[in-house]
CSV table of C-alpha atoms in Angstrom, one decimal:
chain,number,residue,atom,x,y,z
A,181,MET,CA,7.5,-7.6,-12.4
A,182,GLU,CA,9.4,-6.7,-9.2
A,183,VAL,CA,9.6,-3.0,-8.4
A,184,ILE,CA,11.1,-1.2,-5.3
A,185,LEU,CA,9.5,2.2,-4.6
A,186,LYS,CA,11.9,4.5,-2.7
A,187,ASN,CA,11.1,7.0,0.0
A,188,VAL,CA,7.3,7.0,-0.4
A,189,ARG,CA,4.6,7.8,2.2
A,190,LEU,CA,2.8,4.9,3.8
A,191,ALA,CA,-0.9,5.1,4.0
A,192,LEU,CA,-3.7,2.9,5.2
A,193,PRO,CA,-1.4,0.1,6.4
A,194,SER,CA,-2.5,-3.3,7.6
A,195,LEU,CA,1.0,-4.8,7.8
A,196,PHE,CA,0.8,-6.8,11.0
A,197,SER,CA,-2.7,-8.3,10.7
A,198,PRO,CA,-4.9,-8.8,7.7
A,199,PHE,CA,-7.4,-6.1,6.7
A,200,VAL,CA,-11.1,-6.9,7.2
A,201,PRO,CA,-13.7,-4.4,5.9
A,202,ARG,CA,-16.0,-2.8,8.4
A,203,ASP,CA,-19.0,-4.7,7.0
A,204,GLY,CA,-17.0,-8.0,7.0
A,205,LEU,CA,-15.8,-10.2,4.2
A,206,LYS,CA,-18.0,-11.1,1.3
A,207,PRO,CA,-18.5,-14.8,0.4
A,208,GLY,CA,-15.3,-16.0,-1.2
A,209,GLN,CA,-13.3,-12.9,-0.1
A,210,VAL,CA,-10.1,-13.4,1.9
A,211,ALA,CA,-8.6,-11.0,4.4
A,212,LYS,CA,-5.3,-9.6,3.2
A,213,TYR,CA,-2.4,-7.5,4.4
A,214,THR,CA,-2.5,-4.2,2.7
A,215,ALA,CA,-0.7,-0.9,2.2
A,216,THR,CA,-1.0,2.1,-0.1
A,217,PHE,CA,2.1,4.1,-1.1
A,218,LEU,CA,2.0,7.8,-2.1
A,219,PHE,CA,4.5,9.8,-4.2
A,220,GLU,CA,4.7,12.8,-6.4
A,221,PRO,CA,3.7,12.7,-10.1
A,222,GLY,CA,6.7,12.8,-12.4
A,223,SER,CA,9.0,11.2,-9.8
A,224,PRO,CA,11.3,8.3,-10.5
A,225,ASN,CA,8.8,6.1,-8.6
A,226,GLU,CA,6.1,6.9,-11.2
A,227,ALA,CA,8.5,5.9,-14.0
A,228,LEU,CA,9.3,2.6,-12.2
A,229,MET,CA,5.6,1.8,-11.8
A,230,LEU,CA,4.7,2.7,-15.4
A,231,ALA,CA,7.5,0.4,-16.6
A,232,ALA,CA,6.4,-2.4,-14.4
A,233,ILE,CA,2.7,-2.0,-15.3
A,234,GLY,CA,3.6,-1.9,-19.0
A,235,ALA,CA,5.7,-5.1,-18.7
A,236,ALA,CA,3.0,-6.9,-16.7
A,237,CYS,CA,0.3,-5.9,-19.3
A,238,LYS,CA,2.5,-7.0,-22.2
A,239,ALA,CA,3.2,-10.3,-20.5
A,240,THR,CA,-0.5,-10.9,-19.8
A,241,TRP,CA,-2.2,-9.5,-22.9
A,242,GLY,CA,0.5,-9.4,-25.5
A,243,ASP,CA,-0.1,-7.0,-28.4
A,244,GLY,CA,-3.6,-6.1,-27.0
A,245,ALA,CA,-2.1,-4.8,-23.7
A,246,LYS,CA,-2.8,-1.1,-24.4
A,247,VAL,CA,-6.5,-1.7,-25.4
A,248,VAL,CA,-7.1,-3.9,-22.4
A,249,PHE,CA,-5.4,-1.4,-20.0
A,250,ASP,CA,-7.3,1.6,-21.3
A,251,ALA,CA,-10.6,-0.3,-20.8
A,252,MET,CA,-9.8,-0.9,-17.1
A,253,GLY,CA,-11.5,1.1,-14.4
A,254,PRO,CA,-9.6,2.7,-11.5
A,255,ASN,CA,-10.4,-0.2,-9.2
A,256,SER,CA,-8.7,-2.6,-11.6
A,257,ARG,CA,-5.4,-0.6,-11.5
A,258,CYS,CA,-2.9,-0.7,-8.7
A,259,MET,CA,-1.7,2.8,-9.6
A,260,LYS,CA,-4.1,5.8,-9.8
A,261,SER,CA,-4.5,9.4,-8.9
A,262,GLY,CA,-4.6,10.1,-5.1
A,263,ASN,CA,-7.5,12.5,-5.9
A,264,LEU,CA,-9.7,9.4,-6.2
A,265,LYS,CA,-9.3,8.5,-2.6
A,266,LEU,CA,-12.2,10.2,-0.7
A,267,ARG,CA,-12.9,10.1,3.0
A,268,GLN,CA,-15.6,7.6,3.7
A,269,GLY,CA,-19.1,9.2,3.4
A,270,THR,CA,-17.7,12.5,2.1
A,271,ALA,CA,-16.6,14.3,-1.0
A,272,GLU,CA,-13.3,15.2,0.6
A,273,ILE,CA,-10.0,13.8,-0.6
A,274,ARG,CA,-8.3,11.8,2.1
A,275,GLU,CA,-5.4,13.5,4.0
A,276,GLY,CA,-2.1,13.1,2.2
A,277,PHE,CA,-3.6,11.9,-1.1
A,278,ALA,CA,-4.4,15.2,-2.9
A,279,GLY,CA,-2.2,15.8,-5.9
A,280,MET,CA,-0.3,12.5,-5.3
A,281,ILE,CA,-0.1,9.2,-7.0
A,282,GLN,CA,-1.3,6.2,-5.0
A,283,VAL,CA,-0.2,2.6,-5.4
A,284,VAL,CA,-2.5,0.1,-3.7
A,285,SER,CA,-1.0,-3.3,-2.7
A,286,SER,CA,-2.0,-6.4,-0.9
A,287,ASN,CA,-1.0,-10.0,-0.1
A,288,ARG,CA,-2.6,-13.0,1.6
A,289,VAL,CA,0.9,-13.7,3.1
A,290,LYS,CA,2.2,-11.3,5.8
A,291,PRO,CA,4.8,-9.0,4.3
A,292,LEU,CA,8.3,-8.5,5.8
A,293,VAL,CA,8.4,-5.2,7.7
A,294,VAL,CA,12.0,-4.0,8.5
A,295,ASN,CA,13.9,-1.1,9.9
A,296,THR,CA,16.6,0.9,8.1
A,297,ASP,CA,19.2,-1.8,8.9
A,298,LEU,CA,16.8,-4.6,7.6
A,299,SER,CA,16.1,-5.8,11.2
A,300,PRO,CA,12.5,-7.0,11.7
A,301,VAL,CA,10.0,-4.5,13.1
A,302,ASP,CA,6.8,-5.5,15.0
A,303,GLU,CA,3.6,-3.6,15.5
A,304,ALA,CA,4.4,-2.8,19.2
A,305,SER,CA,7.5,-0.9,18.2
A,306,GLY,CA,5.5,1.8,16.5
A,307,ILE,CA,8.4,2.4,14.1
A,308,VAL,CA,6.2,1.9,11.0
A,309,TYR,CA,3.0,3.9,10.9
A,310,ALA,CA,0.6,5.7,8.5
A,311,GLY,CA,2.4,8.8,7.3
A,312,CYS,CA,6.1,7.7,7.7
A,313,HIS,CA,8.4,7.3,4.7
A,314,VAL,CA,9.2,3.8,3.5
A,315,ASN,CA,10.8,1.8,0.7
A,316,ALA,CA,8.3,-0.8,-0.7
A,317,LYS,CA,9.1,-4.0,-2.6
A,318,LEU,CA,6.1,-5.0,-4.8
A,319,ASP,CA,5.4,-7.5,-7.5
A,320,VAL,CA,3.3,-6.0,-10.3
A,321,TYR,CA,1.2,-8.4,-12.4
A,322,GLY,CA,-1.7,-8.5,-14.8
A,323,LEU,CA,-4.7,-10.7,-14.2
A,324,LYS,CA,-7.1,-11.8,-17.0
A,325,GLY,CA,-10.7,-11.3,-16.0
A,326,GLN,CA,-12.7,-14.3,-14.8
A,327,GLY,CA,-16.5,-14.3,-14.6
A,328,GLU,CA,-17.8,-11.0,-13.5
A,329,ARG,CA,-14.4,-9.8,-12.5
A,330,GLY,CA,-12.7,-7.8,-15.3
A,331,ASN,CA,-9.1,-7.6,-16.3
A,332,GLY,CA,-6.7,-5.8,-13.9
A,333,VAL,CA,-3.1,-4.8,-13.0
A,334,PHE,CA,-2.3,-5.4,-9.3
A,335,ALA,CA,0.6,-5.2,-6.9
A,336,THR,CA,1.5,-7.9,-4.4
A,337,LEU,CA,3.0,-6.4,-1.2
A,338,GLN,CA,6.3,-8.1,-0.3
A,339,VAL,CA,8.5,-5.9,1.9
A,340,VAL,CA,8.2,-2.5,3.7
A,341,GLN,CA,11.3,-0.8,5.0
A,342,PHE,CA,11.1,2.2,7.3
A,343,VAL,CA,13.1,5.2,5.9
A,344,ARG,CA,12.2,8.2,8.0
A,345,ASP,CA,9.6,9.8,10.3
A,346,ALA,CA,7.0,12.2,9.0
A,347,ALA,CA,3.7,13.6,10.3
A,348,ARG,CA,1.2,10.9,11.1
A,349,PHE,CA,-1.9,10.7,9.1
A,350,ALA,CA,-5.1,11.3,11.0
A,351,GLY,CA,-6.3,8.1,12.7
A,352,GLY,CA,-2.8,6.7,12.8
A,353,GLY,CA,-2.5,7.0,16.5
A,354,SER,CA,0.8,7.1,18.3
A,355,ALA,CA,3.1,4.4,19.7
A,356,PRO,CA,2.3,3.8,23.4
A,357,THR,CA,5.0,4.9,25.9
A,358,VAL,CA,5.2,4.8,29.7
A,359,SER,CA,6.0,8.6,29.7
A,360,GLY,CA,4.2,10.2,32.6
A,361,MET,CA,3.7,6.9,34.4
A,362,GLU,CA,5.3,6.3,37.8
A,363,SER,CA,6.9,3.0,38.9
A,364,LEU,CA,5.0,1.4,41.8
A,365,GLY,CA,8.0,-0.8,42.8
A,366,ALA,CA,8.6,-4.5,42.2
A,367,PRO,CA,5.6,-6.7,41.6
A,368,ALA,CA,4.3,-8.7,44.6
């Protein structure tokens, strides 16, 4: 089920090149474009996601949807508490996640990344970064477990639209500029 989240914080984005874990890909694993979106509990975005998750579960498991969903662990759900996202190797909640809801999304296909006017944005522009506010178009779907992999409800990342600037999350870096540099004249 398609859903568009409005004015959410962008976290952990790999929008321009697929994400590869630090320890590499496991056999059979594929690198994917990823993004996590953060919003307040009780917001319209939460209501939209709950409706999409409910519809996806009903379409996948029919009358048993609630039982199956309740049995899923957090790693099998695209929407979960931000309090579950800890800084690697610590017991600290990751910056920006505390008290928020997180929606994790991915796609093997590169998502569209656009500016407020829907014009394409590239990585070099620095317009879209970890911490900015965006609109996000996702496709929420249920997946019946296969083999060792259990049932799950996931979100396919389709489009990210820049909405407005906000404080960058740590590690997000800043867009490069020539500020402070001096022209050395025309190239030889």
